[in-house]
Every structure is written in C-alpha cells, then in structure tokens.
mmCIF file of C-alpha atoms in Angstrom:
data_model
loop_
_atom_site.group_PDB
_atom_site.id
_atom_site.type_symbol
_atom_site.label_atom_id
_atom_site.label_comp_id
_atom_site.label_asym_id
_atom_site.label_seq_id
_atom_site.Cartn_x
_atom_site.Cartn_y
_atom_site.Cartn_z
ATOM 1 C CA MET A 1 124.691 97.078 144.349
ATOM 2 C CA ARG A 2 127.168 97.520 147.219
ATOM 3 C CA LEU A 3 128.316 101.156 147.437
ATOM 4 C CA PHE A 4 130.617 103.516 149.282
ATOM 5 C CA ILE A 5 131.646 107.158 148.887
ATOM 6 C CA ALA A 6 135.343 107.974 149.026
ATOM 7 C CA ILE A 7 138.197 110.236 148.090
ATOM 8 C CA GLU A 8 140.413 108.532 145.547
ATOM 9 C CA LEU A 9 144.146 108.789 146.169
ATOM 10 C CA PRO A 10 146.502 110.014 143.450
ATOM 11 C CA GLU A 11 149.141 107.612 142.142
ATOM 12 C CA GLN A 12 151.973 109.364 144.029
ATOM 13 C CA VAL A 13 150.182 108.901 147.362
ATOM 14 C CA ARG A 14 149.219 105.277 146.617
ATOM 15 C CA ASN A 15 152.847 104.504 145.688
ATOM 16 C CA ALA A 16 154.109 106.065 148.926
ATOM 17 C CA LEU A 17 151.597 104.103 151.015
ATOM 18 C CA ALA A 18 152.360 100.852 149.177
ATOM 19 C CA GLY A 19 156.039 101.495 149.921
ATOM 20 C CA LEU A 20 155.307 101.110 153.646
ATOM 21 C CA ARG A 21 154.506 97.410 153.276
ATOM 22 C CA CYS A 22 156.662 94.937 155.123
ATOM 23 C CA ASP A 23 156.503 91.363 156.333
ATOM 24 C CA ILE A 24 153.930 91.192 159.123
ATOM 25 C CA HIS A 25 152.653 87.708 159.916
ATOM 26 C CA GLY A 26 149.021 87.281 158.876
ATOM 27 C CA ALA A 27 148.729 90.716 157.236
ATOM 28 C CA ARG A 28 146.699 91.050 154.052
ATOM 29 C CA TRP A 29 147.760 94.348 152.492
ATOM 30 C CA VAL A 30 145.179 96.414 150.630
ATOM 31 C CA PRO A 31 146.108 96.373 146.923
ATOM 32 C CA LYS A 32 147.649 99.662 145.847
ATOM 33 C CA ASP A 33 144.850 100.449 143.397
ATOM 34 C CA GLN A 34 142.222 99.913 146.134
ATOM 35 C CA LEU A 35 143.641 102.433 148.650
ATOM 36 C CA HIS A 36 141.150 105.238 149.331
ATOM 37 C CA LEU A 37 139.717 107.482 152.054
ATOM 38 C CA THR A 38 136.164 106.362 152.820
ATOM 39 C CA LEU A 39 133.653 109.109 153.571
ATOM 40 C CA ALA A 40 130.635 106.795 153.934
ATOM 41 C CA PHE A 41 129.958 103.078 153.505
ATOM 42 C CA LEU A 42 126.425 102.414 152.274
ATOM 43 C CA GLY A 43 126.185 98.679 151.702
ATOM 44 C CA GLU A 44 123.515 97.386 149.314
ATOM 45 C CA VAL A 45 121.560 100.085 147.450
ATOM 46 C CA ASP A 46 118.931 99.557 144.740
ATOM 47 C CA ASP A 47 118.762 101.550 141.478
ATOM 48 C CA ASP A 48 116.147 103.984 142.832
ATOM 49 C CA GLY A 49 118.332 104.634 145.864
ATOM 50 C CA VAL A 50 121.340 105.297 143.624
ATOM 51 C CA ALA A 51 119.314 107.845 141.638
ATOM 52 C CA ARG A 52 118.145 109.625 144.823
ATOM 53 C CA LEU A 53 121.645 109.576 146.255
ATOM 54 C CA THR A 54 123.444 110.909 143.166
ATOM 55 C CA GLY A 55 120.921 113.744 142.969
ATOM 56 C CA ARG A 56 121.636 114.750 146.549
ATOM 57 C CA LEU A 57 125.411 114.302 146.264
ATOM 58 C CA SER A 58 125.500 116.495 143.149
ATOM 59 C CA ARG A 59 124.082 119.383 145.202
ATOM 60 C CA ILE A 60 126.981 119.364 147.683
ATOM 61 C CA HIS A 61 129.035 122.552 147.502
ATOM 62 C CA ALA A 62 132.464 122.446 149.124
ATOM 63 C CA PRO A 63 135.824 123.971 148.191
ATOM 64 C CA PRO A 64 138.866 121.882 147.230
ATOM 65 C CA PHE A 65 141.405 121.392 150.019
ATOM 66 C CA THR A 66 144.669 119.666 150.886
ATOM 67 C CA LEU A 67 145.180 116.901 153.447
ATOM 68 C CA ARG A 68 148.366 115.950 155.249
ATOM 69 C CA PHE A 69 149.034 112.565 156.766
ATOM 70 C CA GLY A 70 149.170 112.385 160.535
ATOM 71 C CA GLU A 71 149.422 109.659 163.136
ATOM 72 C CA SER A 72 148.970 106.014 162.317
ATOM 73 C CA GLY A 73 147.761 103.084 164.302
ATOM 74 C CA CYS A 74 145.667 99.960 164.404
ATOM 75 C CA PHE A 75 142.101 99.005 165.227
ATOM 76 C CA PRO A 76 140.970 98.070 167.774
ATOM 77 C CA GLY A 77 144.324 98.691 169.492
ATOM 78 C CA ARG A 78 147.956 97.560 169.755
ATOM 79 C CA ARG A 79 147.146 94.553 171.964
ATOM 80 C CA ARG A 80 144.892 92.912 169.348
ATOM 81 C CA PRO A 81 145.611 94.676 166.063
ATOM 82 C CA ARG A 82 143.236 93.705 163.253
ATOM 83 C CA VAL A 83 143.528 96.715 160.939
ATOM 84 C CA LEU A 84 146.598 98.850 160.201
ATOM 85 C CA TRP A 85 145.780 102.402 159.163
ATOM 86 C CA VAL A 86 147.349 105.742 158.423
ATOM 87 C CA GLY A 87 145.520 108.814 159.679
ATOM 88 C CA LEU A 88 145.218 112.375 158.498
ATOM 89 C CA GLU A 89 145.858 115.635 160.295
ATOM 90 C CA HIS A 90 142.719 117.357 161.541
ATOM 91 C CA GLU A 91 141.239 119.280 158.640
ATOM 92 C CA SER A 92 137.933 121.018 159.210
ATOM 93 C CA ARG A 93 137.116 121.078 155.485
ATOM 94 C CA LEU A 94 137.331 117.264 155.364
ATOM 95 C CA LEU A 95 135.019 116.996 158.368
ATOM 96 C CA HIS A 96 132.560 119.436 156.753
ATOM 97 C CA LEU A 97 132.626 117.471 153.484
ATOM 98 C CA ALA A 98 132.023 114.203 155.342
ATOM 99 C CA ALA A 99 129.110 115.801 157.240
ATOM 100 C CA LYS A 100 127.556 116.993 153.958
ATOM 101 C CA VAL A 101 127.993 113.537 152.408
ATOM 102 C CA HIS A 102 126.427 111.898 155.476
ATOM 103 C CA ALA A 103 123.485 114.330 155.308
ATOM 104 C CA ALA A 104 122.979 113.542 151.603
ATOM 105 C CA VAL A 105 122.989 109.818 152.393
ATOM 106 C CA THR A 106 120.427 110.091 155.188
ATOM 107 C CA ASP A 107 118.290 112.540 153.144
ATOM 108 C CA SER A 108 118.221 109.813 150.478
ATOM 109 C CA GLY A 109 116.597 107.476 153.001
ATOM 110 C CA MET A 110 119.676 105.383 153.754
ATOM 111 C CA ALA A 111 121.138 104.515 157.131
ATOM 112 C CA LEU A 112 124.765 105.016 158.111
ATOM 113 C CA GLU A 113 126.810 103.302 160.786
ATOM 114 C CA ASP A 114 126.220 104.936 164.147
ATOM 115 C CA ARG A 115 129.783 105.979 164.883
ATOM 116 C CA PRO A 116 131.708 109.205 164.387
ATOM 117 C CA PHE A 117 133.642 109.783 161.171
ATOM 118 C CA SER A 118 137.284 108.792 161.745
ATOM 119 C CA PRO A 119 139.357 109.755 158.689
ATOM 120 C CA HIS A 120 141.926 107.080 157.890
ATOM 121 C CA ILE A 121 143.223 104.911 155.077
ATOM 122 C CA THR A 122 143.272 101.178 155.739
ATOM 123 C CA LEU A 123 146.665 99.701 154.817
ATOM 124 C CA ALA A 124 146.220 96.071 155.904
ATOM 125 C CA ARG A 125 143.951 93.634 157.680
ATOM 126 C CA ILE A 126 145.517 91.129 160.059
ATOM 127 C CA LYS A 127 144.084 87.639 160.611
ATOM 128 C CA VAL A 128 146.498 86.364 163.258
ATOM 129 C CA PRO A 129 147.856 89.410 165.055
ATOM 130 C CA ARG A 130 151.329 89.556 166.497
ATOM 131 C CA PRO A 131 151.272 92.818 168.428
ATOM 132 C CA GLU A 132 155.065 93.088 168.652
ATOM 133 C CA GLU A 133 155.413 93.031 164.832
ATOM 134 C CA VAL A 134 152.692 95.636 164.437
ATOM 135 C CA GLY A 135 154.313 97.826 167.085
ATOM 136 C CA ILE A 136 157.665 97.706 165.295
ATOM 137 C CA PHE A 137 155.936 98.557 162.007
ATOM 138 C CA LEU A 138 154.123 101.528 163.513
ATOM 139 C CA ASP A 139 157.226 102.807 165.291
ATOM 140 C CA ARG A 140 159.598 102.467 162.321
ATOM 141 C CA HIS A 141 157.808 102.471 159.016
ATOM 142 C CA LEU A 142 155.133 105.068 159.550
ATOM 143 C CA GLN A 143 157.594 107.781 160.511
ATOM 144 C CA LYS A 144 158.325 108.210 156.814
ATOM 145 C CA LYS A 145 157.290 111.445 155.167
ATOM 146 C CA LEU A 146 154.220 110.981 152.995
ATOM 147 C CA PRO A 147 153.104 113.386 150.257
ATOM 148 C CA SER A 148 150.131 115.652 150.877
ATOM 149 C CA LEU A 149 146.812 114.871 149.246
ATOM 150 C CA ALA A 150 144.974 117.465 147.132
ATOM 151 C CA VAL A 151 141.235 116.782 147.325
ATOM 152 C CA ARG A 152 139.398 118.006 144.229
ATOM 153 C CA GLU A 153 136.471 115.551 144.117
ATOM 154 C CA PHE A 154 134.748 112.690 145.866
ATOM 155 C CA ILE A 155 133.486 109.555 144.156
ATOM 156 C CA LEU A 156 130.597 107.113 144.485
ATOM 157 C CA PHE A 157 132.056 103.608 144.118
ATOM 158 C CA GLN A 158 130.550 100.186 143.581
ATOM 159 C CA SER A 159 132.294 97.417 145.519
ATOM 160 C CA GLN A 160 131.970 93.904 144.128
ATOM 161 C CA LEU A 161 133.121 91.119 146.428
ATOM 162 C CA THR A 162 134.997 88.295 144.709
ATOM 163 C CA PRO A 163 137.024 85.346 146.049
ATOM 164 C CA GLU A 164 140.169 87.303 145.096
ATOM 165 C CA GLY A 165 139.018 90.398 146.989
ATOM 166 C CA ALA A 166 136.861 93.452 146.395
ATOM 167 C CA ILE A 167 136.774 95.212 143.044
ATOM 168 C CA HIS A 168 136.040 98.941 143.322
ATOM 169 C CA THR A 169 134.478 100.619 140.293
ATOM 170 C CA PRO A 170 133.785 104.376 140.145
ATOM 171 C CA ILE A 171 130.139 105.113 139.339
ATOM 172 C CA ARG A 172 130.197 108.903 139.411
ATOM 173 C CA SER A 173 132.538 111.647 140.555
ATOM 174 C CA PHE A 174 131.460 114.877 142.216
ATOM 175 C CA PRO A 175 133.900 117.781 141.766
ATOM 176 C CA LEU A 176 134.580 120.243 144.556
ATOM 177 C CA ALA A 177 134.403 123.934 143.702
ATOM 178 C CA ALA A 178 134.726 127.108 145.736
#
C-alpha cells in the first residue's frame, strides 16, 4: 500500500486555506479534506513493513506544540510555478518531530527522499503556469491571517490513487505527549 506520514489539519485551518482559492489558469486545487502537512512520504510498503513502521512510530516521544503559518511560495520558483504552497514559521519542535519520524522510517528499513525536510502545505498544482497570475496570488491572497495549528498527533495515511484524485485514509494515529 502507498503510505505517507502527516499532521492532519483541523477543520478551521482547512477552511481558511480553502478560502485562499482563486482563479489561476491551469491550477488544480487540493481538495479541502486532503490538505495536510507531510512529515514523510514512503511510497509502496508491504504489510510486514507497515507492522515494523507502526512499532517504531509508536515509540516516538515528543510534546504537543503549536505552529504558525509563515511565508508562502511556489515550487520550483516564480518563473515556472508548478506547486503553490503555504509555509510555516520555523518551529524547532516540528523539525525534531520530523527527524524522529524519519529515523523511525529508516530504522524500519525504508528509504526516504534525499532532500531536507521543508515544512509546507501544498495548496495547488499547476499544469500550465502563468507566472504573473501566481505572483498576484502570492502577493495578495497569502497576506491573509491564518489560524495557528495545534499539533497533538501525527498520522500514518494510506494514499490510493484514483482517476478522480488521491484518497487519503488514516491507518493509525500517534498522539504526542510531554
């Protein structure tokens, strides 16, 4: 099964992020119920791997914390925008949690992408980019005040790809405790 580990966003935050949507040519907006903060993407994992992974993830100890939204942008850059995202202010507890999750994944015998963790929430993917539209969006719409995000758990999700888009199903949650 295709898996990822993420922080689920509360309804208030998802509503605020969905409220940023506007008409950008070629943009495919992430459905509101699919918005999340990915800690690690795993890809295909067999049942034995899931068992090893959940055992290791359940041993992670980290305190709850609060995140605030920060700068926003696009990947790979404003000249050829393909992904619109909203970022989060630097929070060392998020980085520590992500490092512990990454260690649990590799200790389970799975490989991760070889790039640094960059905390963000993907808002849209753009097929035919028009940089000027994206620039206007980033300059105007993402200046809005977004609610903070209380992080109390992280979740192992299954992602099923369908012609209509991905369906994300929680497999197991892992609460944070001091």
